[in-house]
mmCIF file with all atom_site columns, C-alpha atoms in Angstrom:
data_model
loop_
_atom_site.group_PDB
_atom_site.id
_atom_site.type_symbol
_atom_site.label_atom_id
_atom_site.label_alt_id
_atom_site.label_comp_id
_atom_site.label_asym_id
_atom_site.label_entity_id
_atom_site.label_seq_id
_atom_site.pdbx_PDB_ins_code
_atom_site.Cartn_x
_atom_site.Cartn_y
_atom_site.Cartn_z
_atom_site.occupancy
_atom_site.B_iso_or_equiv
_atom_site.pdbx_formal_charge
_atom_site.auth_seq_id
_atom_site.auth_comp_id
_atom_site.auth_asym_id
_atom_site.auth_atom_id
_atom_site.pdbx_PDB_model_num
ATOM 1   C CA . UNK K 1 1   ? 86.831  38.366 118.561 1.00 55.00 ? 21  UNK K CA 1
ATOM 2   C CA . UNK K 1 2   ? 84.792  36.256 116.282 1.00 58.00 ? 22  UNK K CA 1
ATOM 3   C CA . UNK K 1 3   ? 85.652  33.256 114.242 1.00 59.00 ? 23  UNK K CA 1
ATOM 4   C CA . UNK K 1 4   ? 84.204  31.989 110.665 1.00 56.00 ? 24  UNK K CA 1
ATOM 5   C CA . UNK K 1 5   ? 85.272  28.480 109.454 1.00 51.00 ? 25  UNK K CA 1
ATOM 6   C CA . UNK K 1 6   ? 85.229  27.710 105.634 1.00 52.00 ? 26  UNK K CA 1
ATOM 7   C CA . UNK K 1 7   ? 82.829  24.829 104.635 1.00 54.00 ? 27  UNK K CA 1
ATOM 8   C CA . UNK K 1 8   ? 84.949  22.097 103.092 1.00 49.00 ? 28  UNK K CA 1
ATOM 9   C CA . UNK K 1 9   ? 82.453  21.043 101.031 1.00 52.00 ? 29  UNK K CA 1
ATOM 10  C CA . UNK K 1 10  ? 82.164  19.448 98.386  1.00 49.00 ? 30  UNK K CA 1
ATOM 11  C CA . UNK K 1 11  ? 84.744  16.597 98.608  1.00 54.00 ? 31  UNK K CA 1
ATOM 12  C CA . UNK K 1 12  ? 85.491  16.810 94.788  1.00 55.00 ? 32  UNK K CA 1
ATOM 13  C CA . UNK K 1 13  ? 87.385  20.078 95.757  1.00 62.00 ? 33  UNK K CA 1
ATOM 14  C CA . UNK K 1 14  ? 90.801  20.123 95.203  1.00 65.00 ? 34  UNK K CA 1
ATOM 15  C CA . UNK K 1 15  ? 91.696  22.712 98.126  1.00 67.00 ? 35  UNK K CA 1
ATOM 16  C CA . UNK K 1 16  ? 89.985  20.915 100.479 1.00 72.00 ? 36  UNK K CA 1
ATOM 17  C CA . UNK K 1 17  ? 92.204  19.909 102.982 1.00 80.00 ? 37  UNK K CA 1
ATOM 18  C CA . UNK K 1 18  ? 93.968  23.288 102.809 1.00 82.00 ? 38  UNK K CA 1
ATOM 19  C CA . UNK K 1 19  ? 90.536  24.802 103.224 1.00 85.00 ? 39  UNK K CA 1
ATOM 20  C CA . UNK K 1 20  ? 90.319  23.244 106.378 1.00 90.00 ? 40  UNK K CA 1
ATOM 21  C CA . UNK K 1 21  ? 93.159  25.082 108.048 1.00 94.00 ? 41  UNK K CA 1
ATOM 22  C CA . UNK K 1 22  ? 92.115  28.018 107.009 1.00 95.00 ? 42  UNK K CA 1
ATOM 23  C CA . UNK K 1 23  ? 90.099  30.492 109.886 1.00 95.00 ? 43  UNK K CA 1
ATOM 24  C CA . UNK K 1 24  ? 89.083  34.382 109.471 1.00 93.00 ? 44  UNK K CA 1
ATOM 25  C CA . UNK K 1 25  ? 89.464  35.666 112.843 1.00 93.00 ? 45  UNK K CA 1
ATOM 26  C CA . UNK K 1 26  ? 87.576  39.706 113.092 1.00 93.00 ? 46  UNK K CA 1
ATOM 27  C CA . UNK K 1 27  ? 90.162  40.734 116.015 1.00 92.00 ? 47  UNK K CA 1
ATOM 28  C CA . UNK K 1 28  ? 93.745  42.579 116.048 1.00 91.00 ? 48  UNK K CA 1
ATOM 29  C CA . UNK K 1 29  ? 96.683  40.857 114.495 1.00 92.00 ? 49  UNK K CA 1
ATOM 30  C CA . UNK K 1 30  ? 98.744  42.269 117.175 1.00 92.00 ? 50  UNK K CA 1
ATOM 31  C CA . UNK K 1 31  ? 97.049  39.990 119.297 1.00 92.00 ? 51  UNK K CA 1
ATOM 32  C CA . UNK K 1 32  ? 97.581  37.040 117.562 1.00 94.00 ? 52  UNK K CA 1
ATOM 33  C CA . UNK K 1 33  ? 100.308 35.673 120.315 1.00 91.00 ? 53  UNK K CA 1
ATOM 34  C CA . UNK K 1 34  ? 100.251 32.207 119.220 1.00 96.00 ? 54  UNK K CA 1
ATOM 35  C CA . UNK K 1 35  ? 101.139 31.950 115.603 1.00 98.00 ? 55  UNK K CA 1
ATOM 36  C CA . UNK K 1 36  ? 104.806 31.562 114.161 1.00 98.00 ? 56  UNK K CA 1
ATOM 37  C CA . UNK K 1 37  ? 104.422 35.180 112.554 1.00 98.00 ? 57  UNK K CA 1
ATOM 38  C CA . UNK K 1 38  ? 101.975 37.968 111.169 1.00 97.00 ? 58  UNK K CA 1
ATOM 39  C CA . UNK K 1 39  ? 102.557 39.697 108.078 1.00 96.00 ? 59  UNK K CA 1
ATOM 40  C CA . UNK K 1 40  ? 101.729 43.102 107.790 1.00 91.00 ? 60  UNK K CA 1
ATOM 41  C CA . UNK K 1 41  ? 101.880 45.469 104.408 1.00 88.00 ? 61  UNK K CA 1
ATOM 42  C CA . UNK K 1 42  ? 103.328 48.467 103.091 1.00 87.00 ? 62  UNK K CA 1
ATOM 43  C CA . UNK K 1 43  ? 103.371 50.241 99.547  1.00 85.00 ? 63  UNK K CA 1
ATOM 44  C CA . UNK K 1 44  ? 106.681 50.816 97.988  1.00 86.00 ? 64  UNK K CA 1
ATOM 45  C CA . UNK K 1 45  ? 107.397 54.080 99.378  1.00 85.00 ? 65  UNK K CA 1
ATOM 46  C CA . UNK K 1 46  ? 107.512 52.507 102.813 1.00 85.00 ? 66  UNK K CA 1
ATOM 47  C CA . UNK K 1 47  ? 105.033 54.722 104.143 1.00 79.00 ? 67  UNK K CA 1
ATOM 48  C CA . UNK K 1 48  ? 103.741 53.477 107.836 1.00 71.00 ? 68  UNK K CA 1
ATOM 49  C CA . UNK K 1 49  ? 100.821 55.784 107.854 1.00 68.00 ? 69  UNK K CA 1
ATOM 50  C CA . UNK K 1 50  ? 98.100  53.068 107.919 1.00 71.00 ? 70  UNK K CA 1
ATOM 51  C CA . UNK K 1 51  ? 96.612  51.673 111.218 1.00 76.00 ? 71  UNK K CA 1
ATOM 52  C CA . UNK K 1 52  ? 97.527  48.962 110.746 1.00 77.00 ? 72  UNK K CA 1
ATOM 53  C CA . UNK K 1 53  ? 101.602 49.924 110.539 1.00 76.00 ? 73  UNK K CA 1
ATOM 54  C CA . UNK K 1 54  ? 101.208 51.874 113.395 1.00 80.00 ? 74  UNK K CA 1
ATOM 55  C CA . UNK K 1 55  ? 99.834  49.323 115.636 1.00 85.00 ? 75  UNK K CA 1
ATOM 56  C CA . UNK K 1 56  ? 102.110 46.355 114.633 1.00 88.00 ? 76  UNK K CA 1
ATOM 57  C CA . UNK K 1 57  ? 105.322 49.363 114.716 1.00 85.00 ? 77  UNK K CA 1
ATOM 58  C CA . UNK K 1 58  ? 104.066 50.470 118.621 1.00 87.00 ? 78  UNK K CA 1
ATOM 59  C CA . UNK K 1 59  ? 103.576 46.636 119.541 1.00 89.00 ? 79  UNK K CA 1
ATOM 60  C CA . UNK K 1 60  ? 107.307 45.630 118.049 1.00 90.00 ? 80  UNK K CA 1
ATOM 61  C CA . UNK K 1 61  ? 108.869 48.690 119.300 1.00 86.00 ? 81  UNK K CA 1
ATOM 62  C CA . UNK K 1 62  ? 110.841 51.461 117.042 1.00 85.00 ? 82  UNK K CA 1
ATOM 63  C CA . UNK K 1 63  ? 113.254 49.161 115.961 1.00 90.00 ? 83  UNK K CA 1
ATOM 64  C CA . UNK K 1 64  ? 111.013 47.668 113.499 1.00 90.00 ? 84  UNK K CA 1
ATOM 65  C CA . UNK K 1 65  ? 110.842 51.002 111.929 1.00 86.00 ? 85  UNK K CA 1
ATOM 66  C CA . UNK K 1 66  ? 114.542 51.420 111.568 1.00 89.00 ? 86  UNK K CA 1
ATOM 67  C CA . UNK K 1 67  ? 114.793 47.882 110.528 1.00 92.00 ? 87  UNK K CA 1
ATOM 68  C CA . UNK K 1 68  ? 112.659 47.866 107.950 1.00 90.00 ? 88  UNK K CA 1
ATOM 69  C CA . UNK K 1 69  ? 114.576 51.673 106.746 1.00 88.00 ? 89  UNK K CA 1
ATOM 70  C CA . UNK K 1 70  ? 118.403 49.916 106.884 1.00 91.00 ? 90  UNK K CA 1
ATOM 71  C CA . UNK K 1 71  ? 117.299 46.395 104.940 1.00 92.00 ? 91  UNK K CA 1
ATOM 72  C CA . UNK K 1 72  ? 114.304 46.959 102.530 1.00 92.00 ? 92  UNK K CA 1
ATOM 73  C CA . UNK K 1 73  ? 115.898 48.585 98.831  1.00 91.00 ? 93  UNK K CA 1
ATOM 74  C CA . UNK K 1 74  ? 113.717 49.255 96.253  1.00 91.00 ? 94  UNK K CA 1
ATOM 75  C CA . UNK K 1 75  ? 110.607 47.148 97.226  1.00 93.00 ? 95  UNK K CA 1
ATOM 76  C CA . UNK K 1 76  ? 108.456 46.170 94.440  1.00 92.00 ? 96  UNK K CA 1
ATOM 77  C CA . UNK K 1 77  ? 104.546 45.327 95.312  1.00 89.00 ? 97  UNK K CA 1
ATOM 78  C CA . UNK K 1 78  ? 104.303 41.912 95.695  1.00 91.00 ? 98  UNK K CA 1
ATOM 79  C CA . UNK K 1 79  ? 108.208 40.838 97.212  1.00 94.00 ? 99  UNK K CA 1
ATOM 80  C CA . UNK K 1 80  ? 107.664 39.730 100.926 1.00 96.00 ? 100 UNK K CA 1
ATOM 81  C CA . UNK K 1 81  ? 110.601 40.691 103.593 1.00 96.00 ? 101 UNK K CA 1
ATOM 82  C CA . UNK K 1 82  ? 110.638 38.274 106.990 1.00 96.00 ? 102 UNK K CA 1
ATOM 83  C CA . UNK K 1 83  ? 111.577 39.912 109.852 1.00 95.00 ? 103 UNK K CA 1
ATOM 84  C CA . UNK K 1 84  ? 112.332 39.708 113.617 1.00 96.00 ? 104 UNK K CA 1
ATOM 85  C CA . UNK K 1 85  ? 109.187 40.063 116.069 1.00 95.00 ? 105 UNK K CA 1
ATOM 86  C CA . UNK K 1 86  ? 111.376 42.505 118.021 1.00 95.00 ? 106 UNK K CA 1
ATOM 87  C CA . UNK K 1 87  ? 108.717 43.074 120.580 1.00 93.00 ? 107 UNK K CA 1
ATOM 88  C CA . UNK K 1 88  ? 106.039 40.938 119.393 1.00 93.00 ? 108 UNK K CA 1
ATOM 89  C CA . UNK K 1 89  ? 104.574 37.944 120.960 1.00 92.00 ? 109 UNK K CA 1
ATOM 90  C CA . UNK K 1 90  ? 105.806 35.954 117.574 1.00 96.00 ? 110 UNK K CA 1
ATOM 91  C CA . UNK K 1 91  ? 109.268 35.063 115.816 1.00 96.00 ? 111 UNK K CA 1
ATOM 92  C CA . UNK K 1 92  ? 108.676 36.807 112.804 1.00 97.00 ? 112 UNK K CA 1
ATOM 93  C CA . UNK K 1 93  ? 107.042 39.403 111.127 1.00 96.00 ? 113 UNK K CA 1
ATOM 94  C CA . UNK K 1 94  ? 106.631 39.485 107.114 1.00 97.00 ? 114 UNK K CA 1
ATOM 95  C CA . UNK K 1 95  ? 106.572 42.787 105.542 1.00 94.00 ? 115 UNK K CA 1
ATOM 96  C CA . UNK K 1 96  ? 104.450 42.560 102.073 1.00 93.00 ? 116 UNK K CA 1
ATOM 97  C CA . UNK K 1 97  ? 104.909 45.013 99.912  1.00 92.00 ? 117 UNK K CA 1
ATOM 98  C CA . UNK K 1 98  ? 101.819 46.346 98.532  1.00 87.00 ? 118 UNK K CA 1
ATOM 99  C CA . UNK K 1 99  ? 99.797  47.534 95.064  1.00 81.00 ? 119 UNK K CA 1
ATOM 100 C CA . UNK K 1 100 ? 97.733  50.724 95.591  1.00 76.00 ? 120 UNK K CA 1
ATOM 101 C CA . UNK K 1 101 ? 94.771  50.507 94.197  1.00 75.00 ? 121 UNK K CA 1
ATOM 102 C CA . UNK K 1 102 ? 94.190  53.287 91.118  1.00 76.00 ? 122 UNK K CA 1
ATOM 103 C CA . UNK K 1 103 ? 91.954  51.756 88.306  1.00 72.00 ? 123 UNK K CA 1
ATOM 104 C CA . UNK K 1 104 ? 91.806  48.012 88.547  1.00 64.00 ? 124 UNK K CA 1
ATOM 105 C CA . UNK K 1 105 ? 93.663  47.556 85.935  1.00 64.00 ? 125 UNK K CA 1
ATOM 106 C CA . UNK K 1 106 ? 95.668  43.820 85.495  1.00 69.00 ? 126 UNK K CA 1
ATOM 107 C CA . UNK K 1 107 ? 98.985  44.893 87.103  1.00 82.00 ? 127 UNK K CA 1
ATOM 108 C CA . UNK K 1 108 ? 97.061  45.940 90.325  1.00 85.00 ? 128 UNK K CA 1
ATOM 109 C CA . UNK K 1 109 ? 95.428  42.568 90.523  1.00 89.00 ? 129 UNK K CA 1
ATOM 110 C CA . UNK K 1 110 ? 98.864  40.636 89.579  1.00 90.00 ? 130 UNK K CA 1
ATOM 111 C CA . UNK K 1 111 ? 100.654 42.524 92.059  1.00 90.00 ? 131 UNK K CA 1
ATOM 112 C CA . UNK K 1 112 ? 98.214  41.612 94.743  1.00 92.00 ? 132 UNK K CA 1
ATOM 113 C CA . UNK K 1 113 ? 97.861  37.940 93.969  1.00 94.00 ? 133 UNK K CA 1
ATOM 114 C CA . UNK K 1 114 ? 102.217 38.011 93.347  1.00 95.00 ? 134 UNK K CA 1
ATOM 115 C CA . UNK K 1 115 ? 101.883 39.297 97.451  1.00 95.00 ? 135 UNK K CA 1
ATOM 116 C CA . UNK K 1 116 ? 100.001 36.616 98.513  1.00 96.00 ? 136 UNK K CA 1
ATOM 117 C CA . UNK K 1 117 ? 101.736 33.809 96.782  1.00 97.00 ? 137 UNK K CA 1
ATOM 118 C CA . UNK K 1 118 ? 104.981 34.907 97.941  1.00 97.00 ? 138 UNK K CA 1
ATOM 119 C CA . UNK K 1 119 ? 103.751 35.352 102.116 1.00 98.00 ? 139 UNK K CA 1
ATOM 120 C CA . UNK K 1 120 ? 102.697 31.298 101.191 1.00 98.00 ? 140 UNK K CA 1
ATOM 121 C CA . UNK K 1 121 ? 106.112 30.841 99.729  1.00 97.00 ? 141 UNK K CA 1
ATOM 122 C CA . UNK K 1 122 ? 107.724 32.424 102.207 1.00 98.00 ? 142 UNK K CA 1
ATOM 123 C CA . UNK K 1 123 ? 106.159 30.527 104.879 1.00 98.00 ? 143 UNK K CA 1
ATOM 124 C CA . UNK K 1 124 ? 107.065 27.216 103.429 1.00 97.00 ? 144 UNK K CA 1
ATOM 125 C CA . UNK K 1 125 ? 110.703 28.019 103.043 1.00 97.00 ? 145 UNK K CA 1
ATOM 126 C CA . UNK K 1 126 ? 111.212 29.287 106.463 1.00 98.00 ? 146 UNK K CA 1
ATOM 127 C CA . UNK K 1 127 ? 108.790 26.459 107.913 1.00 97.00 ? 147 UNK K CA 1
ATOM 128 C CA . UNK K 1 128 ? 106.123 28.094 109.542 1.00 98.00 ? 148 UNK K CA 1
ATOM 129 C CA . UNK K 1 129 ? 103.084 26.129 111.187 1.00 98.00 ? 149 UNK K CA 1
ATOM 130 C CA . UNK K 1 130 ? 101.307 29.204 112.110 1.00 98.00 ? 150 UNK K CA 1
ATOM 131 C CA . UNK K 1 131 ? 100.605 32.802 110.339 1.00 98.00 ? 151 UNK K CA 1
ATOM 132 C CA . UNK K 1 132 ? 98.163  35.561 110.967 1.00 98.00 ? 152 UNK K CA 1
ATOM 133 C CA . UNK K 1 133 ? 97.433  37.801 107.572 1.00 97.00 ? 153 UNK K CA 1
ATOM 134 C CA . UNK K 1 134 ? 95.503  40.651 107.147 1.00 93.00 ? 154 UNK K CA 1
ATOM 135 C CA . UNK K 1 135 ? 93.426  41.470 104.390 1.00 90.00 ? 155 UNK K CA 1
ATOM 136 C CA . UNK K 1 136 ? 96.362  43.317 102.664 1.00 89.00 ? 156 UNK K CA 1
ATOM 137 C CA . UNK K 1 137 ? 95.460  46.118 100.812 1.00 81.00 ? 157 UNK K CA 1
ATOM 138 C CA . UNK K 1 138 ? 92.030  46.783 101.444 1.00 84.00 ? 158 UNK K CA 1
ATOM 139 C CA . UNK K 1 139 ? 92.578  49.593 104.432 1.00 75.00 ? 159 UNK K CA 1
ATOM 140 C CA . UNK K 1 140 ? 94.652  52.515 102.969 1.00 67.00 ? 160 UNK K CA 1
ATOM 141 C CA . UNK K 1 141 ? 95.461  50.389 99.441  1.00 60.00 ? 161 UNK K CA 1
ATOM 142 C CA . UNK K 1 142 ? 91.564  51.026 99.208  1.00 75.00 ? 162 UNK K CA 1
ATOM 143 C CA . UNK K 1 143 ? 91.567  47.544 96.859  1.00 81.00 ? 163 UNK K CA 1
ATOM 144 C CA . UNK K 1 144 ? 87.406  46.895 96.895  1.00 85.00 ? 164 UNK K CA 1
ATOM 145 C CA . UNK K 1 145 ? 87.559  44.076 99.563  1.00 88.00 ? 165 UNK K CA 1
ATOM 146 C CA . UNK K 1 146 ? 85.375  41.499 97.352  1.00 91.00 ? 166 UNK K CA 1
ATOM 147 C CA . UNK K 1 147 ? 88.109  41.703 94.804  1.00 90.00 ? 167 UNK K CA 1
ATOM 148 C CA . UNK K 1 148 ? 90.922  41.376 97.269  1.00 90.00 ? 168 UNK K CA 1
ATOM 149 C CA . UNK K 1 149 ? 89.136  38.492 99.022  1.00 92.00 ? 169 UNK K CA 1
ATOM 150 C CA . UNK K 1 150 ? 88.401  36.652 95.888  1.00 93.00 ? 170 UNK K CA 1
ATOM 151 C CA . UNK K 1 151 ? 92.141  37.369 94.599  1.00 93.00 ? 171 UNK K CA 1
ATOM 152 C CA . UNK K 1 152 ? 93.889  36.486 97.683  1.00 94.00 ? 172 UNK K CA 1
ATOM 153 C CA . UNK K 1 153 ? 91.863  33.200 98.476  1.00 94.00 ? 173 UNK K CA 1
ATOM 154 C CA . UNK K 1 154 ? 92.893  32.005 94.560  1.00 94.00 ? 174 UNK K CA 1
ATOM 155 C CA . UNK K 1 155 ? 96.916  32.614 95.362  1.00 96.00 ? 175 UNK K CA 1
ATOM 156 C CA . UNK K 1 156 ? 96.743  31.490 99.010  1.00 96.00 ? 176 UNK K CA 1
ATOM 157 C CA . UNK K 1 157 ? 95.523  28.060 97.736  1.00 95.00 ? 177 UNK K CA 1
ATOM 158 C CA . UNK K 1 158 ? 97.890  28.403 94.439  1.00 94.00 ? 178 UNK K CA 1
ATOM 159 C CA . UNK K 1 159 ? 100.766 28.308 97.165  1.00 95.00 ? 179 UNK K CA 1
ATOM 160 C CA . UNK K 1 160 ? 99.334  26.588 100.499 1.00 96.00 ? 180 UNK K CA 1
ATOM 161 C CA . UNK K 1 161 ? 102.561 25.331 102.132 1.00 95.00 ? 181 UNK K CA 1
ATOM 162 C CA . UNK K 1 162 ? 101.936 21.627 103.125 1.00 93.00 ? 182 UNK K CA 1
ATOM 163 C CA . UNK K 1 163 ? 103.639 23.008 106.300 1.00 93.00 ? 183 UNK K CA 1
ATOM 164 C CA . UNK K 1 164 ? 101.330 25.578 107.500 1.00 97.00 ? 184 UNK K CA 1
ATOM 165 C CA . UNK K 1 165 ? 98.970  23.685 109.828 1.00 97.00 ? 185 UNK K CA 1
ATOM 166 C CA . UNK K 1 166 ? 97.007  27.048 110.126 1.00 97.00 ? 186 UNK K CA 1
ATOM 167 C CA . UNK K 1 167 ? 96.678  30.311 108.346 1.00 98.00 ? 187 UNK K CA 1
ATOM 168 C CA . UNK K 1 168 ? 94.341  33.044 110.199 1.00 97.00 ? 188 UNK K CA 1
ATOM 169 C CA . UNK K 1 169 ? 93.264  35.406 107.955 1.00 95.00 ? 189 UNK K CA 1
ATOM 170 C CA . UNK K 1 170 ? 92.332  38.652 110.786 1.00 93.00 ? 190 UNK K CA 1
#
């Protein structure tokens, strides 16, 4: 697993103490024992069939599946579910619900942002010190991963919870 740390710099930035808790971890968020939860994504239909699904559903156990089939109703891309860790390492688990990516048009990128903004704001209201992300939508959401990266850094520092002491980005 390696580890990149965000430069600060300069100190006229606004974000910079928020910055600073910030790490991008290469490594599986399964792994990622000693956070307060790890968010993983789906589209709206629900669908589990990215890698990423299937390794957080084997590491929770089947019941996340049929969890996540009795409680989530008409998911729109961008709302953000918490659940239980079930068999995970961690508390919680936040399903975000997903854009696929078709043309680039705006809704795709709102969507996206909306996803990010509301993990952030879901973290502050339920507390959290701790949260491993992935970059959503960039595996089977086939969102071009400068774009993503670039969106998602803009609404994780439009929401940074002053609670979150550290947000890994895996």
């Amino acid at each position: 697993m390696t580890e990149s740390l965000p430069d600060p710099s300069p100190a006229s930035n606004p974000h910079k103490d928020y910055i600073s808790r910030i790490r991008l971890i290469e490594g599986d968020i399964t792994q990622q024992n000693d956070v307060d939860a790890i968010v993983t994504s789906m589209p709206t239909t629900l669908s589990i069939r990215s890698d990423l699904n299937r390794s957080i559903i084997e590491a929770a156990g089947e019941r996340l599946d049929d969890f996540v089939v009795e409680n989530i109703f008409r998911p729109r891309a961008g709302d953000v579910h918490p659940l239980p860790g079930f068999n995970l390492p961690v508390k919680h688990i936040l399903v975000a619900i997903t854009p696929i990516w078709r043309r680039g048009d705006d809704p795709e990128d709102r969507d996206l942002m909306r996803c990010y903004r509301a993990i952030m704001e879901t973290a502050w209201r339920m507390s959290l010190e701790t949260l491993a992300v992935p970059a959503i939508g960039t595996g089977r959401g086939v969102y071009p991963v400068a774009r993503a990266a670039r969106l998602s850094l803009n609404a994780i520092l439009d929401r940074y919870p002053p609670t979150l002491r550290e947000l890994r980005i895996v």
